[in-house]
CSV table of C-alpha atoms in Angstrom, one decimal:
chain,number,residue,atom,x,y,z
Y,2,MET,CA,0.1,0.1,-0.2
Y,3,ILE,CA,1.4,3.6,-0.4
Y,4,ILE,CA,0.9,6.0,2.1
Y,5,ILE,CA,1.3,9.4,0.2
Y,6,GLY,CA,2.3,12.2,3.5
Y,7,GLY,CA,4.7,12.0,6.3
Y,8,GLY,CA,3.5,14.0,9.4
Y,9,ILE,CA,1.9,12.2,12.4
Y,10,MET,CA,-1.4,11.3,10.1
Y,11,GLY,CA,0.7,9.5,7.5
Y,12,MET,CA,2.8,7.8,9.8
Y,13,SER,CA,-0.5,6.4,12.3
Y,14,ILE,CA,-1.3,4.4,8.6
Y,15,ALA,CA,1.8,3.6,7.4
Y,16,TYR,CA,2.9,2.1,11.5
Y,17,HIS,CA,-0.1,0.3,11.8
Y,18,LEU,CA,-0.5,-0.9,8.3
Y,19,GLN,CA,4.0,-2.3,8.2
Y,20,GLN,CA,2.1,-4.8,11.3
Y,21,TYR,CA,0.2,-7.1,8.4
Y,22,THR,CA,1.7,-5.7,5.0
Y,23,ASN,CA,4.2,-4.3,2.5
Y,24,THR,CA,3.8,-0.3,2.5
Y,25,ILE,CA,5.2,3.0,0.7
Y,26,VAL,CA,5.1,6.1,2.4
Y,27,TYR,CA,5.9,8.8,-0.2
Y,28,ASP,CA,6.1,12.0,2.3
Y,29,ARG,CA,7.7,16.3,0.6
Y,30,GLN,CA,8.3,17.2,3.8
Y,31,ASP,CA,7.0,20.7,2.8
Y,32,GLU,CA,7.2,22.9,5.0
Y,33,GLY,CA,4.9,23.9,7.8
Y,34,GLN,CA,3.8,19.8,8.6
Y,35,ALA,CA,2.3,20.1,12.0
Y,36,THR,CA,3.3,17.9,13.6
Y,37,ASN,CA,7.1,19.3,13.5
Y,38,ALA,CA,5.6,22.3,15.2
Y,39,SER,CA,3.1,21.3,17.9
Y,40,ALA,CA,2.9,20.2,21.5
Y,41,GLY,CA,0.3,17.7,21.6
Y,42,ILE,CA,-1.8,17.8,24.9
Y,43,ILE,CA,-4.3,14.8,25.2
Y,44,CYS,CA,-6.7,16.3,27.9
Y,45,PRO,CA,-10.3,15.6,25.1
Y,46,TRP,CA,-12.8,15.5,28.2
Y,47,VAL,CA,-12.3,19.1,29.3
Y,48,SER,CA,-13.8,20.4,25.7
Y,49,GLN,CA,-16.8,22.1,24.9
Y,50,ARG,CA,-18.1,21.0,22.1
Y,51,ARG,CA,-20.9,18.9,21.9
Y,52,ASN,CA,-20.2,17.2,18.3
Y,53,LYS,CA,-20.7,13.4,19.8
Y,54,LEU,CA,-18.5,11.8,16.5
Y,55,TRP,CA,-15.4,13.6,17.0
Y,56,LEU,CA,-16.3,13.5,21.3
Y,57,ASP,CA,-16.3,9.7,20.0
Y,58,MET,CA,-13.1,10.1,18.3
Y,59,VAL,CA,-10.9,11.1,20.8
Y,60,THR,CA,-11.9,10.2,24.0
Y,61,LYS,CA,-10.8,6.9,22.3
Y,62,SER,CA,-8.1,8.4,21.4
Y,63,ALA,CA,-7.4,8.7,24.3
Y,64,ARG,CA,-7.6,5.7,25.9
Y,65,TYR,CA,-5.3,3.9,23.4
Y,66,TYR,CA,-2.3,6.9,23.5
Y,67,PRO,CA,-0.3,4.7,26.3
Y,68,GLU,CA,-0.8,1.4,25.4
Y,69,PHE,CA,0.2,3.0,22.1
Y,70,ILE,CA,3.1,4.6,23.8
Y,71,GLU,CA,4.1,1.3,25.4
Y,72,THR,CA,4.6,-0.4,21.8
Y,73,LEU,CA,6.3,1.9,20.0
Y,74,ALA,CA,9.0,1.5,23.1
Y,75,LYS,CA,9.1,-2.0,22.1
Y,76,VAL,CA,10.2,-1.2,19.2
Y,77,SER,CA,11.6,1.9,18.9
Y,78,SER,CA,14.8,3.5,21.6
Y,79,VAL,CA,13.9,6.4,20.0
Y,80,ASP,CA,11.8,8.9,23.3
Y,81,PRO,CA,8.5,10.3,22.3
Y,82,SER,CA,8.9,12.7,25.3
Y,83,PHE,CA,5.3,11.1,26.3
Y,84,GLU,CA,4.1,13.1,29.7
Y,85,ARG,CA,0.9,12.1,32.2
Y,86,ASN,CA,1.1,15.3,33.9
Y,87,GLY,CA,-2.0,16.6,34.8
Y,88,ALA,CA,-3.9,19.6,33.7
Y,89,TYR,CA,-5.0,23.0,35.5
Y,90,ILE,CA,-7.9,24.2,33.4
Y,91,LEU,CA,-8.0,27.9,34.4
Y,92,PHE,CA,-10.8,30.1,34.7
Y,93,ASP,CA,-11.1,33.6,35.9
Y,94,ASP,CA,-15.0,34.1,35.8
Y,95,GLU,CA,-16.4,31.7,39.0
Y,96,LYS,CA,-19.6,31.1,37.1
Y,97,LYS,CA,-17.4,29.8,34.6
Y,98,TYR,CA,-15.1,28.2,36.8
Y,99,SER,CA,-18.8,25.9,38.4
Y,100,LYS,CA,-19.6,25.4,34.5
Y,101,ALA,CA,-17.0,23.8,33.8
Y,102,LEU,CA,-16.2,22.1,37.1
Y,103,LYS,CA,-19.5,20.1,36.6
Y,104,ARG,CA,-19.0,19.3,33.2
Y,105,ILE,CA,-15.1,17.5,33.6
Y,106,GLN,CA,-16.5,15.9,37.2
Y,107,LYS,CA,-19.5,13.7,35.2
Y,108,ASN,CA,-17.1,13.2,31.9
Y,109,ASN,CA,-14.6,11.7,35.2
Y,110,ASP,CA,-17.5,9.2,36.0
Y,111,VAL,CA,-17.6,8.5,32.1
Y,112,TYR,CA,-14.1,8.5,31.7
Y,113,GLU,CA,-11.3,6.5,34.0
Y,114,GLU,CA,-9.3,7.1,31.8
Y,115,MET,CA,-9.4,10.8,33.8
Y,116,ILE,CA,-8.3,9.3,36.9
Y,117,SER,CA,-9.3,12.2,39.2
Y,118,VAL,CA,-10.9,15.7,39.0
Y,119,SER,CA,-9.7,18.1,41.9
Y,120,GLU,CA,-10.8,22.2,41.9
Y,121,ASP,CA,-8.9,25.2,43.7
Y,122,ALA,CA,-5.6,22.3,43.5
Y,123,PRO,CA,-2.9,23.7,44.8
Y,124,VAL,CA,-0.4,25.6,42.2
Y,125,GLU,CA,3.7,25.3,41.9
Y,126,TYR,CA,5.3,28.2,40.7
Y,127,LEU,CA,2.2,28.9,38.3
Y,128,ASN,CA,-0.2,32.8,39.4
Y,129,ASP,CA,-3.1,31.1,42.4
Y,130,GLU,CA,-4.8,34.2,41.2
Y,131,TYR,CA,-7.3,32.2,38.8
Y,132,TYR,CA,-9.6,29.1,39.8
Y,133,ASN,CA,-8.2,25.4,38.7
Y,134,ILE,CA,-9.9,22.4,37.7
Y,135,PHE,CA,-6.3,19.4,37.0
Y,136,VAL,CA,-7.8,17.1,35.8
Y,137,GLU,CA,-5.0,13.8,36.8
Y,138,GLY,CA,-5.3,11.6,33.8
Y,139,ALA,CA,-4.6,15.0,31.0
Y,140,MET,CA,-1.5,13.8,29.0
Y,141,GLN,CA,0.9,15.6,26.6
Y,142,VAL,CA,3.1,14.3,23.8
Y,143,LYS,CA,5.9,16.0,22.0
Y,144,GLY,CA,5.3,16.3,17.8
Y,145,ASP,CA,8.5,16.2,16.7
Y,146,ALA,CA,10.0,13.4,18.8
Y,147,LEU,CA,6.7,11.6,18.3
Y,148,LEU,CA,7.4,11.8,14.6
Y,149,HIS,CA,10.7,11.0,15.1
Y,150,ALA,CA,10.0,7.2,17.1
Y,151,LEU,CA,7.6,6.4,15.1
Y,152,LYS,CA,9.0,6.6,11.8
Y,153,ASP,CA,11.4,5.2,13.8
Y,154,ALA,CA,9.8,2.4,14.4
Y,155,TYR,CA,8.3,2.1,11.3
Y,156,LEU,CA,11.4,1.6,9.5
Y,157,LYS,CA,12.8,-1.3,12.1
Y,158,SER,CA,9.3,-2.7,11.0
Y,159,GLY,CA,10.7,-3.2,7.5
Y,160,GLY,CA,8.6,0.2,5.7
Y,161,THR,CA,9.9,2.3,3.9
Y,162,ILE,CA,10.2,6.4,3.5
Y,163,LYS,CA,10.9,8.0,0.1
Y,164,ASN,CA,10.8,11.5,0.6
Y,165,GLU,CA,10.3,13.0,-3.0
Y,166,THR,CA,7.0,13.2,-4.7
Y,167,TYR,CA,4.6,10.6,-4.9
Y,168,ILE,CA,3.2,10.3,-9.0
Y,169,PRO,CA,-0.2,8.9,-9.6
Y,170,ASN,CA,-0.7,5.0,-10.5
Y,171,ASP,CA,-4.1,3.2,-11.1
Y,172,ASP,CA,-2.4,-0.3,-9.9
Y,173,ASP,CA,-1.0,1.8,-7.4
Y,174,PHE,CA,-4.1,1.1,-3.8
Y,175,LYS,CA,-3.3,5.0,-2.3
Y,176,ILE,CA,-3.7,6.4,1.2
Y,177,TYR,CA,-3.8,10.4,1.0
Y,178,ALA,CA,-2.1,12.3,3.8
Y,179,THR,CA,-1.5,15.0,3.4
Y,180,GLY,CA,-1.8,17.9,5.2
Y,181,ALA,CA,-2.0,21.4,4.9
Y,182,TYR,CA,-1.7,20.4,1.1
Y,183,GLY,CA,-4.3,18.7,0.4
Y,184,ALA,CA,-5.1,22.0,-1.8
Y,185,GLU,CA,-3.6,20.1,-4.4
Y,186,GLN,CA,-5.5,17.4,-4.9
Y,187,PRO,CA,-8.0,16.9,-7.7
Y,188,PHE,CA,-10.8,15.3,-5.2
Y,189,GLU,CA,-12.9,15.9,-2.6
Y,190,PRO,CA,-12.8,16.1,0.4
Y,191,LYS,CA,-11.9,20.1,0.1
Y,192,VAL,CA,-8.8,20.5,2.8
Y,193,SER,CA,-8.5,24.5,3.6
Y,194,HIS,CA,-5.5,25.8,7.0
Y,195,GLN,CA,-4.8,28.0,9.8
Y,196,LYS,CA,-1.7,28.8,10.7
Y,197,ALA,CA,-0.5,28.0,14.2
Y,198,GLU,CA,2.6,30.1,15.4
Y,199,ILE,CA,3.5,28.7,18.6
Y,200,LEU,CA,6.5,30.1,20.8
Y,201,HIS,CA,9.0,28.2,22.4
Y,202,VAL,CA,11.3,29.2,25.3
Y,203,LYS,CA,14.2,28.7,27.7
Y,204,THR,CA,14.7,29.2,31.1
Y,205,SER,CA,16.7,29.5,33.7
Y,206,GLY,CA,15.7,27.4,37.0
Y,207,ASP,CA,15.1,23.4,36.9
Y,208,PHE,CA,11.0,23.4,35.7
Y,209,GLU,CA,10.4,19.4,34.5
Y,210,HIS,CA,8.1,17.0,34.5
Y,211,LEU,CA,5.3,20.6,35.3
Y,212,PRO,CA,1.4,20.3,35.2
Y,213,VAL,CA,0.0,22.0,31.8
Y,214,VAL,CA,-1.7,24.6,31.6
Y,215,ILE,CA,-4.7,25.1,29.6
Y,216,HIS,CA,-6.8,29.6,29.9
Y,217,ARG,CA,-10.0,29.1,27.2
Y,218,SER,CA,-7.5,29.2,23.8
Y,219,HIS,CA,-4.4,29.3,24.7
Y,220,TYR,CA,-1.8,26.3,26.6
Y,221,ILE,CA,1.4,25.8,27.9
Y,222,VAL,CA,3.0,23.2,27.8
Y,223,ASN,CA,6.6,21.9,29.8
Y,224,LEU,CA,8.0,20.2,27.2
Y,225,SER,CA,11.1,19.1,29.0
Y,226,LYS,CA,13.5,20.4,31.4
Y,227,ASN,CA,12.7,24.7,31.6
Y,228,HIS,CA,11.5,24.2,28.0
Y,229,PHE,CA,7.9,25.3,27.5
Y,230,ALA,CA,5.7,26.1,24.8
Y,231,ILE,CA,3.1,27.6,24.8
Y,232,GLY,CA,0.5,27.6,22.0
Y,233,THR,CA,-1.8,28.8,19.5
Y,234,THR,CA,-2.7,31.3,17.1
Y,235,HIS,CA,-5.2,30.1,14.8
Y,236,ILE,CA,-5.7,32.3,11.3
Y,237,ASP,CA,-7.0,31.0,7.8
Y,238,THR,CA,-5.0,31.5,5.6
Y,239,GLU,CA,-4.5,29.9,2.3
Y,240,SER,CA,-1.5,30.7,2.1
Y,241,PHE,CA,1.6,28.0,3.2
Y,242,ASP,CA,3.7,31.3,3.7
Y,243,VAL,CA,4.8,30.0,7.8
Y,244,THR,CA,6.8,32.6,8.7
Y,245,PRO,CA,5.9,33.5,11.9
Y,246,THR,CA,5.1,37.9,12.7
Y,247,LYS,CA,7.4,39.0,16.0
Y,248,GLU,CA,3.7,40.8,17.0
Y,249,ASN,CA,2.4,36.9,17.2
Y,250,GLU,CA,5.4,36.6,19.5
Y,251,GLU,CA,5.6,38.8,21.4
Y,252,TYR,CA,1.8,38.2,22.3
Y,253,LEU,CA,2.7,34.4,23.0
Y,254,LEU,CA,5.2,35.7,25.1
Y,255,SER,CA,3.1,38.1,27.7
Y,256,VAL,CA,0.7,35.0,28.0
Y,257,PHE,CA,3.3,32.4,29.6
Y,258,GLN,CA,4.1,35.9,31.9
Y,259,GLU,CA,0.8,36.1,32.8
Y,260,PHE,CA,1.2,32.6,33.9
Y,261,TYR,CA,4.4,32.5,35.1
Y,262,PRO,CA,5.7,35.1,36.1
Y,263,ASP,CA,8.6,34.0,37.9
Y,264,ILE,CA,9.6,32.2,35.9
Y,265,GLU,CA,13.1,34.0,33.7
Y,266,ILE,CA,13.0,33.7,30.4
Y,267,VAL,CA,16.5,33.4,28.9
Y,268,ASP,CA,16.0,32.4,25.0
Y,269,GLN,CA,13.0,32.2,22.3
Y,270,PHE,CA,12.0,31.0,19.1
Y,271,MET,CA,8.6,30.7,17.4
Y,272,LYS,CA,7.8,27.4,15.3
Y,273,VAL,CA,5.1,27.4,12.8
Y,274,GLY,CA,2.3,24.6,11.5
Y,275,LEU,CA,-0.3,24.3,8.9
Y,276,ARG,CA,-3.5,22.8,10.6
Y,277,PRO,CA,-5.9,20.5,7.7
Y,278,TYR,CA,-9.1,21.3,8.4
Y,279,THR,CA,-12.2,19.1,6.2
Y,280,ARG,CA,-15.7,20.3,6.5
Y,281,ASP,CA,-18.0,21.4,9.8
Y,282,PHE,CA,-14.3,20.9,11.6
Y,283,LEU,CA,-14.2,17.4,11.4
Y,284,PRO,CA,-11.8,14.8,10.1
Y,285,PHE,CA,-12.5,12.9,6.6
Y,286,ILE,CA,-11.7,9.5,6.6
Y,287,GLY,CA,-12.6,7.1,3.5
Y,288,PHE,CA,-12.7,6.1,0.4
Y,289,VAL,CA,-13.2,8.7,-3.2
Y,290,ASP,CA,-12.8,5.8,-5.5
Y,291,GLU,CA,-12.1,1.6,-4.9
Y,292,LYS,CA,-8.6,2.5,-5.0
Y,293,THR,CA,-8.2,5.9,-3.5
Y,294,PHE,CA,-8.9,6.7,0.2
Y,295,VAL,CA,-8.2,10.0,2.7
Y,296,ALA,CA,-7.5,10.8,6.2
Y,297,ASN,CA,-7.5,14.2,6.8
Y,298,GLY,CA,-8.9,16.9,8.0
Y,299,LEU,CA,-7.9,17.2,12.2
Y,300,GLY,CA,-6.4,19.6,12.8
Y,301,SER,CA,-5.4,20.9,16.8
Y,302,SER,CA,-6.7,16.8,17.2
Y,303,GLY,CA,-3.9,15.7,14.8
Y,304,LEU,CA,-1.5,14.6,18.3
Y,305,THR,CA,-4.8,12.7,20.2
Y,306,ALA,CA,-5.7,11.0,17.7
Y,307,ALA,CA,-4.2,10.0,14.9
Y,308,PRO,CA,-1.9,7.6,16.6
Y,309,PHE,CA,-5.5,5.8,17.8
Y,310,LEU,CA,-7.1,6.4,13.4
Y,311,GLY,CA,-3.6,4.7,11.9
Y,312,LYS,CA,-5.2,1.6,13.7
Y,313,VAL,CA,-9.0,1.8,13.2
Y,314,ILE,CA,-7.7,2.9,9.3
Y,315,ALA,CA,-5.7,-0.3,9.8
Y,316,ASP,CA,-8.1,-3.0,11.1
Y,317,THR,CA,-10.6,-1.4,8.9
Y,318,LEU,CA,-8.7,-2.2,5.4
Y,319,ILE,CA,-7.7,-5.6,6.7
Y,320,PHE,CA,-9.7,-6.7,8.9
Y,321,ASN,CA,-13.2,-5.1,8.7
Y,322,ASP,CA,-13.6,-4.6,12.1
Y,323,ALA,CA,-12.6,-1.8,13.7
Y,324,GLU,CA,-13.3,0.4,16.9
Y,325,LEU,CA,-14.5,3.2,15.7
Y,326,ASP,CA,-16.7,3.4,12.5
Y,327,ILE,CA,-14.8,5.5,9.3
Y,328,ASN,CA,-18.4,5.4,7.8
Y,329,LYS,CA,-18.9,8.4,10.3
Y,330,TYR,CA,-16.3,10.7,9.0
Y,331,SER,CA,-16.9,9.4,5.6
Y,332,TYR,CA,-19.1,12.2,3.7
Y,333,LEU,CA,-18.7,12.8,0.3
């Protein structure tokens, strides 16, 4: 089987398929690959998004993650920077906090992988002026590290990666997982994208294994010792320009300083990813013809959902049986 696209979606599909059949990945290594820029926060249970198909996908994805990381570690020695440090969900409004607390506690009764939910938990280093909810089961992963580990495991499983453009062949069974560059494809689904800018800072001190911080649409992830990622901007665009802006760098820096006012920054740099979206901000997963399959449009859910969807797609194509019914995500 041929997989076009070497980001987290394409490599997850290829890795899982390679356990049963021979595959080849074509990866042009385009600029703006969302995986390389991002910090993955696996904490779908706190979202206010009500789409049942999306919720089913991401909660099953979160449940699968520890198993996926454990299996990956048996093949690859590359550290994917996966940790389960929990997450603080912050609020500056008491009514919104109380409403969210009830909703998240209710979810804790359904999803045991959340482990526990604490209200107004003590915080270390973090600005304590906010109401907070601590979700113990929240996980995190570093996008580029996970992708490196996944590629390593795939190659050790006998897979092939070609860093070149795929030349279409009618005889090939093809899976397109091309992210934002799916806009180039002459078939549906229509793919658009957002430009996401993420600030990375290096700090003095001895800061590691800190919980994720989530406030409205912002997050702060302690990726490794004295290394934090702060995100993110959401800019609808048709451009593939991945040049960061000074304005957004300064804005994201102010976000970090608001929540960690006493941590000294010694270095900083920006990363930019292009996050793909399809209709209704719900991913498209399915056939466009008998020999062409598409998996795209994960947007900001990419690092959460791609490993699980890779398994689902492989199980569907090989066994016609999977934990998620992909027919519900194929809307052509």
